[in-house]
XYZ file of C-alpha atoms in Angstrom:
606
model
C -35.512 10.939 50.565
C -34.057 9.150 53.015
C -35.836 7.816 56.525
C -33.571 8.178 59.816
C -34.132 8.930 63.564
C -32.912 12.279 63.935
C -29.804 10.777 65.796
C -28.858 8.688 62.765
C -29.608 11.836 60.750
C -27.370 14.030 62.918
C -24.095 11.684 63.244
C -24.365 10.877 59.117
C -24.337 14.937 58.425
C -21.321 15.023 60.879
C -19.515 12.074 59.252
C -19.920 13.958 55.662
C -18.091 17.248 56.381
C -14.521 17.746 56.024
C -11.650 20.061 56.471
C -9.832 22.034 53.997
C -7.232 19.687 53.267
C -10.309 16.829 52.809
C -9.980 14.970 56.153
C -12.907 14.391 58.164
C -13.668 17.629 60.060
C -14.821 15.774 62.915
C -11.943 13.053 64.183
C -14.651 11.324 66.412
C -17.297 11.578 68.727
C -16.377 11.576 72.747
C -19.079 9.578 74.354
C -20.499 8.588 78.014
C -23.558 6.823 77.426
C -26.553 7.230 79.739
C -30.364 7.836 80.283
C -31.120 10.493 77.488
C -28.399 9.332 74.905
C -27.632 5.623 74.890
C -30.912 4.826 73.042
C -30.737 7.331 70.165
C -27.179 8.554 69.798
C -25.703 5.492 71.164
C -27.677 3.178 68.485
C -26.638 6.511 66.069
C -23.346 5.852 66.470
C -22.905 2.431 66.439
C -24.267 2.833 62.720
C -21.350 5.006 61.821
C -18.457 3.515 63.680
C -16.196 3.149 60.601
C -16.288 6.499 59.641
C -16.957 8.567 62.808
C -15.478 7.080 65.494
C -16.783 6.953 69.192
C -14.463 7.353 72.085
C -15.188 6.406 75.225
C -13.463 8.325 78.490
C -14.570 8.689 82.333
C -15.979 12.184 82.693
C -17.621 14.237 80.721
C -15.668 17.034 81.548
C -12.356 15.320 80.823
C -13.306 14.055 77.644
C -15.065 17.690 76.663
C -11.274 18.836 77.836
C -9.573 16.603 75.598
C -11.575 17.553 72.375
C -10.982 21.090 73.112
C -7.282 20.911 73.134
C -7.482 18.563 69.905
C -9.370 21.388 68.126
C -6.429 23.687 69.608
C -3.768 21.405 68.466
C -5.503 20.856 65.240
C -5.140 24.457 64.615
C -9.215 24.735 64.492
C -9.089 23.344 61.368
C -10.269 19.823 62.906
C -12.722 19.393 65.667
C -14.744 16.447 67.697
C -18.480 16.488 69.020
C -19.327 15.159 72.734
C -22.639 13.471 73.597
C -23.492 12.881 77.227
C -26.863 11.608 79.426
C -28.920 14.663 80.700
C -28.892 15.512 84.046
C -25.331 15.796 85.377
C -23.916 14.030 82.618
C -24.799 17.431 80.623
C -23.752 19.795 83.516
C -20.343 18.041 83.482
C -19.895 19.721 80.293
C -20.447 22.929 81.453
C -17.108 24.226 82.614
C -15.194 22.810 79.278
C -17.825 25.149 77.365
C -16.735 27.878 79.396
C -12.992 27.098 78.475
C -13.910 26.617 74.429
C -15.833 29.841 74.589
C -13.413 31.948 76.049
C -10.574 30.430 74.318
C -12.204 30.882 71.135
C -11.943 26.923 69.899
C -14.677 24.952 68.075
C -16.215 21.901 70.034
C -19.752 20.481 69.340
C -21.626 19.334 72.570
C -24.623 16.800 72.400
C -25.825 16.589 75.555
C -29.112 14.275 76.150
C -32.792 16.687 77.346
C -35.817 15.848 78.749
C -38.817 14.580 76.672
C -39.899 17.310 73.634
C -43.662 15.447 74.245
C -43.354 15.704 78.159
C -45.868 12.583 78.553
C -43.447 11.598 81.517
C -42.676 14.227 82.979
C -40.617 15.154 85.196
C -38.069 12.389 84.213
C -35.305 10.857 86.104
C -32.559 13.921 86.044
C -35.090 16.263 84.898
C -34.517 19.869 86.175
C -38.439 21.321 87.285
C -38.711 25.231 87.160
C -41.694 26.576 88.879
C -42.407 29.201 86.676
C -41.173 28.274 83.237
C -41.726 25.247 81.462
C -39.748 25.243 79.167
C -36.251 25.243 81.222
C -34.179 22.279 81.643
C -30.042 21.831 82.927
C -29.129 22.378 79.341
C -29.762 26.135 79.727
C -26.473 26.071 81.853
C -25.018 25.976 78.417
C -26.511 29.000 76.803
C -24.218 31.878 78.307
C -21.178 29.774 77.284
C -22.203 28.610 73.794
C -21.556 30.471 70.795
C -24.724 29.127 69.406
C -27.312 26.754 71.640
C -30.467 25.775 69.997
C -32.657 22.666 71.912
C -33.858 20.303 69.271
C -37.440 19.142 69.780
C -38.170 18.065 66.262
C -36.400 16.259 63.758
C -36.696 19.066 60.767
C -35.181 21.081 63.125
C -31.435 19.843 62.645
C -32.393 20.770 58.586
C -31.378 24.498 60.077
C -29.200 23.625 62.973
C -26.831 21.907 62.028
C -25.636 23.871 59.016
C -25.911 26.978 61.417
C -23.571 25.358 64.130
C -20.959 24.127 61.235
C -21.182 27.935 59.867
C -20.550 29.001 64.112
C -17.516 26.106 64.773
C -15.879 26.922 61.598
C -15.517 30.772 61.175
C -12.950 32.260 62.353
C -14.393 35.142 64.172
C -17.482 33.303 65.666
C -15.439 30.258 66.434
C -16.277 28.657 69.771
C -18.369 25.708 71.209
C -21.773 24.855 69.575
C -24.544 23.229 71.918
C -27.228 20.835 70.365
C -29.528 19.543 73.266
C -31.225 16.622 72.228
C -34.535 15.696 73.497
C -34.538 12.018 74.229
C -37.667 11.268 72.645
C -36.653 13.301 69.779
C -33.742 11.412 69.165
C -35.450 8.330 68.717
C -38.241 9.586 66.144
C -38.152 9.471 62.412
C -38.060 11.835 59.292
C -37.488 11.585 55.563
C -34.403 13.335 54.977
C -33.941 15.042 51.588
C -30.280 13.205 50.302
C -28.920 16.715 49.535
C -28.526 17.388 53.473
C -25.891 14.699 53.775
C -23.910 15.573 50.847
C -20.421 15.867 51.890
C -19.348 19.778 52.158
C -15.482 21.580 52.593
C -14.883 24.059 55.168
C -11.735 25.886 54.014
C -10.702 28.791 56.510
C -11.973 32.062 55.234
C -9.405 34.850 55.702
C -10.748 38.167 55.535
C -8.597 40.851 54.030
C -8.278 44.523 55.643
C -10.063 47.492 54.958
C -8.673 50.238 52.991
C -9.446 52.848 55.395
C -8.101 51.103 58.646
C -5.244 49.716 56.109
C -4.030 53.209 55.321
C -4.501 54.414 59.115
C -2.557 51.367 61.021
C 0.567 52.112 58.290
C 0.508 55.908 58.595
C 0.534 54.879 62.465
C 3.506 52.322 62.183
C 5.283 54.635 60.387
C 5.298 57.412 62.860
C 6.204 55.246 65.962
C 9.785 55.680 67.088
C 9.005 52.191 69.280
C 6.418 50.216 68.283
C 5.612 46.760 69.741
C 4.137 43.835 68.299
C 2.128 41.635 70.957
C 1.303 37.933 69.209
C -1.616 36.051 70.690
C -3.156 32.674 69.517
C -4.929 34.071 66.429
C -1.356 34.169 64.529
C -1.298 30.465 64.927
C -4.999 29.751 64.031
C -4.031 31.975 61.068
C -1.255 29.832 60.361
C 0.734 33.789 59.958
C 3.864 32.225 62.290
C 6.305 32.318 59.194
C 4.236 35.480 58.114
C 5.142 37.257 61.792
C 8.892 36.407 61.586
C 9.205 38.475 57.739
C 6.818 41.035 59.051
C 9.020 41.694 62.357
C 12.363 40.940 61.024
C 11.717 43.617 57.091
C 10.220 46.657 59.620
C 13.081 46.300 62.657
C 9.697 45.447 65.466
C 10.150 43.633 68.309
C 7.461 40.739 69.586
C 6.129 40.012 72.811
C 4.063 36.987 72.725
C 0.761 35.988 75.655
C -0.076 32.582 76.406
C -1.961 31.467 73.533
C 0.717 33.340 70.825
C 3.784 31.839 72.666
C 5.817 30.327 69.525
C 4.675 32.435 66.986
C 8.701 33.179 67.046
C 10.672 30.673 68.001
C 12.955 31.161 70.905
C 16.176 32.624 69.870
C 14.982 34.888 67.444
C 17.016 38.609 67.874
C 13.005 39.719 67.649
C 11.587 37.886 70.394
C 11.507 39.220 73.895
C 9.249 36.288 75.183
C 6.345 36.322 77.031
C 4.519 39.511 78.212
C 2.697 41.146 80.763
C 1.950 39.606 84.391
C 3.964 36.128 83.489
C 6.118 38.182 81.429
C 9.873 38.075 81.000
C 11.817 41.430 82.025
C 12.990 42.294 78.276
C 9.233 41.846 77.014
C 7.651 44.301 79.890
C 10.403 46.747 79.990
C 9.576 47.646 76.302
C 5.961 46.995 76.766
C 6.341 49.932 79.115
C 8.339 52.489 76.674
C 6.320 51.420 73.746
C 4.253 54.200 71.872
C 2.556 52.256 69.816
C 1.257 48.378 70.546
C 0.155 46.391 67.449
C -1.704 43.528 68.954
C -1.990 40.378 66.959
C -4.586 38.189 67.346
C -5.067 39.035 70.981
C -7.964 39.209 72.886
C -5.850 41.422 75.555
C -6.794 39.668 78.831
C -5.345 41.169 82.312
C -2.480 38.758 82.176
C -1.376 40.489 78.974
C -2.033 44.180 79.405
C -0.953 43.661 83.277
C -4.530 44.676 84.350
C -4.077 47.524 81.590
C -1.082 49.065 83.277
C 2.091 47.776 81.168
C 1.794 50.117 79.040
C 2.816 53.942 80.627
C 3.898 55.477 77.591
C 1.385 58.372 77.899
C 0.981 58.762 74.322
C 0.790 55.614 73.330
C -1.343 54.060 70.237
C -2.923 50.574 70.378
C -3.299 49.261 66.538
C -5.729 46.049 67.038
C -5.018 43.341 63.900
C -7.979 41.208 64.553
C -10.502 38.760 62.792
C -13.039 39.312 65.464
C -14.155 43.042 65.484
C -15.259 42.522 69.602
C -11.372 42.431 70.238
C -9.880 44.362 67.115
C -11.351 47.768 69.304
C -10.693 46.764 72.735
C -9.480 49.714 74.545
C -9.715 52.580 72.025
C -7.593 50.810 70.258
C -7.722 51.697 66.315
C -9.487 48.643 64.229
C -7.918 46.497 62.131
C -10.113 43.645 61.289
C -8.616 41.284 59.122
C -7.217 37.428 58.715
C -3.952 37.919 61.056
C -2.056 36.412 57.967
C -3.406 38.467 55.047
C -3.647 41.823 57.647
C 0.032 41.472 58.238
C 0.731 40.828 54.551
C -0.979 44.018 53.770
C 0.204 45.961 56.290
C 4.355 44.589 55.217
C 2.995 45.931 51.696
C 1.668 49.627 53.253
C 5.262 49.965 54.917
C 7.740 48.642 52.152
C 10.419 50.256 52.824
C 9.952 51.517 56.664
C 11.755 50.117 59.470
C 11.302 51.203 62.911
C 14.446 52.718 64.721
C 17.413 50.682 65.342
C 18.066 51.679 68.325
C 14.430 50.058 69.593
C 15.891 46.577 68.538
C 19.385 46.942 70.305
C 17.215 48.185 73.507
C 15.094 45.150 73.194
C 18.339 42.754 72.522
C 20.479 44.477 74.921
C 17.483 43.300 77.759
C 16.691 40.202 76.265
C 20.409 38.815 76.651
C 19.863 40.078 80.815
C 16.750 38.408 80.554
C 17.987 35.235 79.194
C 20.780 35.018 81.967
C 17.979 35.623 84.548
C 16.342 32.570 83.613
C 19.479 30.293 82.865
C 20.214 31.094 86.422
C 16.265 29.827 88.171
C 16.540 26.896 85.934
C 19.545 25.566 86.500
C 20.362 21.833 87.793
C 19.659 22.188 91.754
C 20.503 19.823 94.387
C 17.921 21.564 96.847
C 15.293 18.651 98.490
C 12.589 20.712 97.917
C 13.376 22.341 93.923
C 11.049 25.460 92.890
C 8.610 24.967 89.781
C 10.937 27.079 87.695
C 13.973 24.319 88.425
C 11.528 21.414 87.492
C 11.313 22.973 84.041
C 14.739 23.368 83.789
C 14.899 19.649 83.953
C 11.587 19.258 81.400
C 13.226 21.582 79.091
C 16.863 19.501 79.064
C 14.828 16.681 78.402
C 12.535 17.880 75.634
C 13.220 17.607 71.739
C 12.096 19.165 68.489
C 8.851 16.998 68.621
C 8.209 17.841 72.323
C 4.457 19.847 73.142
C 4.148 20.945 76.836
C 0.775 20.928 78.063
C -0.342 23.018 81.113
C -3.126 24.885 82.621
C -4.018 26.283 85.992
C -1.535 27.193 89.371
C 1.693 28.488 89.064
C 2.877 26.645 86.347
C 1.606 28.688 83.711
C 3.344 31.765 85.043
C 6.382 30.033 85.123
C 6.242 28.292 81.736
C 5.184 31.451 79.738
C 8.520 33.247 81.271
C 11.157 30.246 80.907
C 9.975 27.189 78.637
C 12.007 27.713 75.296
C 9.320 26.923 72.783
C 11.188 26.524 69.026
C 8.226 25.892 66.664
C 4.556 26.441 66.743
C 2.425 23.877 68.567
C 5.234 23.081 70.973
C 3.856 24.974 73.645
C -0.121 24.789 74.659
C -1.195 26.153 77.663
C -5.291 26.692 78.571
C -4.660 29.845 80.338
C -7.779 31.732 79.065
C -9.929 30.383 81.704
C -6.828 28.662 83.998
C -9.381 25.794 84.531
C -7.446 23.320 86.782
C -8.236 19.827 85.842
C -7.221 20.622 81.838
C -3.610 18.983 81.801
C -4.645 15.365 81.545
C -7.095 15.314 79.304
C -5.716 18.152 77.587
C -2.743 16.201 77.159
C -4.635 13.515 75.455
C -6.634 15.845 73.278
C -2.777 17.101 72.000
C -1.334 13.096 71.087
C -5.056 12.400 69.365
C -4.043 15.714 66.995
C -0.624 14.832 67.025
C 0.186 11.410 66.757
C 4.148 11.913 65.945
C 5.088 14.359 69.341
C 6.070 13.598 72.795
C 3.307 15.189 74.654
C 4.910 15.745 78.287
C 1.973 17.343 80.831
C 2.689 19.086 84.028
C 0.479 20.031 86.128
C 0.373 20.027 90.464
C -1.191 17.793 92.838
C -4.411 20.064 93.132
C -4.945 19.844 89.292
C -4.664 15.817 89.340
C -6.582 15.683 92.621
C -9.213 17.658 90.428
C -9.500 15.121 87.471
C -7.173 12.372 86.374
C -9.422 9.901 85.656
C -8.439 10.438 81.297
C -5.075 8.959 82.762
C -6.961 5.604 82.620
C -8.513 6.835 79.142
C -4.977 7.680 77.393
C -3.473 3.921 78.999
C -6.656 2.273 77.663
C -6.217 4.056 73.808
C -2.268 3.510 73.844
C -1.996 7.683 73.521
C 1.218 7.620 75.252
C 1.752 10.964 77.268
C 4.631 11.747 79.800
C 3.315 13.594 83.218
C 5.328 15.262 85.501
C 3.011 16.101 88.637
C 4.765 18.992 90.559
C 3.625 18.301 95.166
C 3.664 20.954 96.511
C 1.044 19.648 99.180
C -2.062 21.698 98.297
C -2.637 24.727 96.120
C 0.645 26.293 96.607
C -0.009 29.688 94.362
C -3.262 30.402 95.569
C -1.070 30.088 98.759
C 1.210 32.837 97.705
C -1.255 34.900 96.538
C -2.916 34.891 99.378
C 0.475 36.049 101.695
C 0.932 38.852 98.692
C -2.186 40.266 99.454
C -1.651 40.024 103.385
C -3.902 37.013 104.115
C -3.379 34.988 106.758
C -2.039 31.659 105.506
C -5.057 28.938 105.796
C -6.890 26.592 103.196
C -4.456 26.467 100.716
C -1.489 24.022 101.967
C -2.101 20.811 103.698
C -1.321 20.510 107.364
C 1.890 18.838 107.739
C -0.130 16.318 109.904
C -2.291 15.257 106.943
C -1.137 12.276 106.124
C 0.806 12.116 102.442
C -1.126 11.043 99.009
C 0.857 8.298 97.094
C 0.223 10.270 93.419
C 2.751 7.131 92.219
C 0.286 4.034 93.578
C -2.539 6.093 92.227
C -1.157 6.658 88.579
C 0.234 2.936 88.805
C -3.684 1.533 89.843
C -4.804 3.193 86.479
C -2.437 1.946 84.122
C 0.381 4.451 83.977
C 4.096 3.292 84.711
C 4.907 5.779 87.614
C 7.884 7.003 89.652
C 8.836 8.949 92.390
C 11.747 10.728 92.297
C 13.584 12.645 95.358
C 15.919 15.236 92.933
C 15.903 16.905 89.837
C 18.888 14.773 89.084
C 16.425 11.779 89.475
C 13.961 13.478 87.364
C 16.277 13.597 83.956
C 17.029 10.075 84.535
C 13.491 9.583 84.731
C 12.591 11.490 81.859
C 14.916 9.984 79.923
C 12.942 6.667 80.661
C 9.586 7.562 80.300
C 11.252 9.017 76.289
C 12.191 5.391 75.921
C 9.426 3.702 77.189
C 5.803 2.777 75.084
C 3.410 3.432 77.614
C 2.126 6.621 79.550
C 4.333 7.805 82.805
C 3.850 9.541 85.962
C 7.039 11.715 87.175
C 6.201 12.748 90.702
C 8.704 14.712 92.255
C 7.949 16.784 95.922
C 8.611 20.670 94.840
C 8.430 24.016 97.124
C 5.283 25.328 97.438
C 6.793 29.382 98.574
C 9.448 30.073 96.054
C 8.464 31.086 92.499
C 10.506 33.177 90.145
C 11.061 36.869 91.176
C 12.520 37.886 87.601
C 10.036 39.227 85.213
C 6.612 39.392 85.804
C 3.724 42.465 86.597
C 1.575 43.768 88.852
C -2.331 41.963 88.517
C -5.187 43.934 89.505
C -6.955 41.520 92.512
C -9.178 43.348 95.201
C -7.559 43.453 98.236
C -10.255 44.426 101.178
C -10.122 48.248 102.174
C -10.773 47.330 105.833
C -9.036 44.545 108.038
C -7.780 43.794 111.049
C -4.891 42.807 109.622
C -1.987 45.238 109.436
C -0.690 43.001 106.152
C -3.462 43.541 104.578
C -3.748 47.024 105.303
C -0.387 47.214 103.756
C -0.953 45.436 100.970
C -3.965 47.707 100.223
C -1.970 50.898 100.134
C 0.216 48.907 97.975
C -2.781 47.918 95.328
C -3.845 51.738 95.558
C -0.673 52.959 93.924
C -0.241 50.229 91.741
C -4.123 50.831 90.578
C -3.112 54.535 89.756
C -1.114 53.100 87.257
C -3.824 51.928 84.979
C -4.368 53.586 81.870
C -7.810 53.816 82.057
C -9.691 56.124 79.583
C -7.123 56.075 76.830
């Protein structure tokens, strides 16, 4: 037996268990010390600095950010934990939950409680509910954890903890893990049996199809005269990339790919059509809409991808759902296929040896993807225009970028633009957080991709509402020498919102800044925390300045001043958002009657 607070208990477990390849599982420990966790966990940690490192950033979002996209980038196979104060400290925390959870991505958050013993109460921070005593701010966490358990007593963590590893590490439950600590309860002491800190492998399981859905998704694929295969992030947690390309390529089926799947293919392949749905390219959507049967890939099917469920007219069509997670394998009607992406597509190449779809299908999707691909040369081109669109920024990014180049992005109209025109050639080159588009990502996000990937150029672009949001793990990456390249689109305000708001016949207000406002100086700001920063009046200026920022050791700010109306009319689908029935406002009334026959599109009920 061994005697330890439960705070030394909990960070030696964590230290002990490791990934399938034998690293550590858990690359460090994000930390913001405070009333609640700087006695216990802080003291904890100290203890285990040489083999569980403790980071230290400047909000507990940001940092809770950052170790999302590292478990992202990582593949889930590697994770980090996150320990704040209670109080706010904790409720910082809250909205990165939300973007692990629906995102599907492992992080492990530690947030300090009140007192288990309640001798003090109500402590400094400490939530008071009239009628329930047992309710602190932690509960915020409950809806958006996979698992939440509040730890009052030190035996307690004998169960927790192996239940959270079992939650952060399977592939179906994956998703963030809440351990609220009572403050006094981290400080107290058990006798630990040695066995609980023996160190312990989590190899990814991959479950394998069964028979029955096996046998039904082939006879399915082999009676479709143009089948589809959408790829979303599961192929790449699956590590089934290389196992997509044989599978598409032996049966004659082209891919579509949503946010989280884009470079499952890489660009260029005959196969891939690109991005789909309401960010979609045209070649993607135009056989999204003739398909008859959809073999979704890892997808959880969000609006964006199913363009509010109305992509897809073929009235006969068949929705085949390969899926570890049986919650989205039957989304829709579709017909189950619950499996390991990797070993469900092996099977499934197996069940069709032999069968390829209809040539015809392929030339159809080449024959658009070629008018696609000269859409997009044409919106990214080198512009001399003062004001250049997102779309032309890109065009600049993507000149600039190599084979070790990841894009980061999150929220605005960035995403929508990326997913249609960034040419992503392996996996990992591409992450976007457009599950829960939570502006405020791209920094710290950015940060969480160089601690995963050491050897890439990690370039970040984001808008001027984003960094006004939360830049403060700019000052974290200088500090840790995690060298990222941003390029921070102004468009004076929250220029998509903006448009949205004109396509669904708002008036324009509370979006864009006045002109009279006076101007932010986004490069003094980046310079005052660390970053070498430009700003640049052309996209001619920009390359240069890429170019630069390649060359140079330390993270870089690009500003450059970009349009805040034009965005790219090519590609792209109708998304389902309410516009009011009544108004005074003939545009809106317009733009209603123009919902209402867009709505009757929907493929509701089959």
């Amino acid at each position: 037996m061994t005697r330890l607070t439960t705070a030394q208990a909990l960070v030696r477990y964590l230290a002990a268990q490791q990934a399938g390849d034998g690293a550590a599982l858990f690359a460090g420990v994000w930390a913001i010390f405070g009333h609640g966790n700087v006695a216990g966990m802080g003291e904890a940690l100290w203890g285990v600095r040489e083999t569980l490192p403790t980071l230290r950033a400047h909000s507990e979002q940001g940092m809770a950010h950052a170790a999302v996209a590292f478990a992202k980038a990582s593949g889930r196979r590697r994770m980090m934990a996150c320990t704040s104060s209670i109080g706010p400290g904790a409720t910082n925390m809250v909205t990165a939950a939300a973007l692990a959870h629906v995102n599907r991505l492992p992080v492990l958050l530690l947030p300090g409680d009140v007192f288990a013993g309640r001798r003090p109460d109500p402590v400094l921070q400490q939530v008071e509910d009239f009628g329930d005593g047992t309710v602190s701010a932690n509960d915020c966490f409950r809806p958006v954890s996979r698992y939440f358990d509040r730890i009052a007593r030190p035996e307690q963590l004998l169960t927790a903890l192996p239940r959270a590893m079992a939650v952060l590490t399977d592939p179906a439950e994956c998703g963030p893990v809440t351990l609220a600590l009572c403050q006094d309860t981290q400080a107290e002491a058990f006798d630990w049996p040695e066995e609980f800190f023996a160190p312990r492998r989590w190899a990814p399981r991959r479950p394998r199809p069964d028979r029955a859905e096996l046998e039904e998704a082939a006879r399915l694929l082999r009676a479709a005269q143009r089948p589809l295969i959408v790829a979303g992030g599961g192929v790449h947690y699956s590590g089934a990339t290389g196992a997509l390309a044989e599978f598409a390529t032996a049966h004659g089926i082209p891919v579509a790919e949503t946010q989280a799947g884009k470079a499952a293919m890489p660009h260029g392949h005959p196969l891939n059509l690109g991005a789909i749905g309401v960010t979609g390219t045209a070649a993607a959507n135009a056989l999204a809409e003739r398909a008859d049967l959809v073999l979704a890939v890892g997808t959880r099917l969000q609006d964006f991808t199913t363009g509010s469920w109305a992509l897809f007219r073929d009235p006969g069509r068949v929705l085949v759902g390969l899926n570890v997670q049986p919650f989205d394998a039957g989304k829709h009607f579709a017909r189950p296929l619950v499996a390991d992406a990797r070993e469900g597509l092996a099977a499934l190449d197996e069940a069709l040896a032999g069968h390829r779809a209809p040539e015809a299908w392929a030339v159809a999707g080449r024959t658009a993807l070629a008018a696609w691909e000269r859409e997009a040369a044409a919106v990214t081109a080198p512009t001399n225009a003062p004001l250049p669109s997102d779309a032309q920024v890109i065009g600049a990014v993507q000149r600039a970028a190599g084979p070790r180049t990841v894009v980061v992005g999150a929220a605005g109209g960035l995403p929508g633009e990326l997913h249609k025109l960034w040419q992503a050639t392996a996996p990992g080159g591409y992450h976007l957080e457009y599950g829960f588009s939570c502006m405020g990502y791209e920094i710290a996000g950015g940060l969480g991709v160089k601690l995963a990937r050491p050897d890439t150029d990690v370039i970040v672009m984001l808008g001027d509402g984003s960094y006004l949001m939360l830049n403060s793990e700019l000052a974290t990456a200088v500090a840790m020498g995690a060298k990222l390249t941003v390029v921070l689109l102004d468009n004076r305000g929250f220029g998509c919102i903006g448009r949205l708001q004109g396509a669904t016949g708002g008036a324009p207000f509370n979006n864009l800044l006045p002109e009279e406002t006076p101007r932010i100086d986004f490069r003094a700001h980046a310079e005052s925390l660390g970053a070498v920063a430009e700003h640049v009046a052309s996209v001619a200026e920009l390359e240069a300045a890429l170019a630069r920022a390649k060359g140079s050791p330390r993270t870089t700010v690009l500003v450059i001043d970009t349009d805040p109306r034009e965005s790219t009319a090519a590609g792209g689908h109708w998304w389902d958002v309410g516009v009011p029935e009544v108004s005074d406002r003939a545009e809106v009334r317009e733009a209603r009657a123009r919902y209402e026959e867009a709505r009757a599109e929907q493929a509701l009920g089959r």
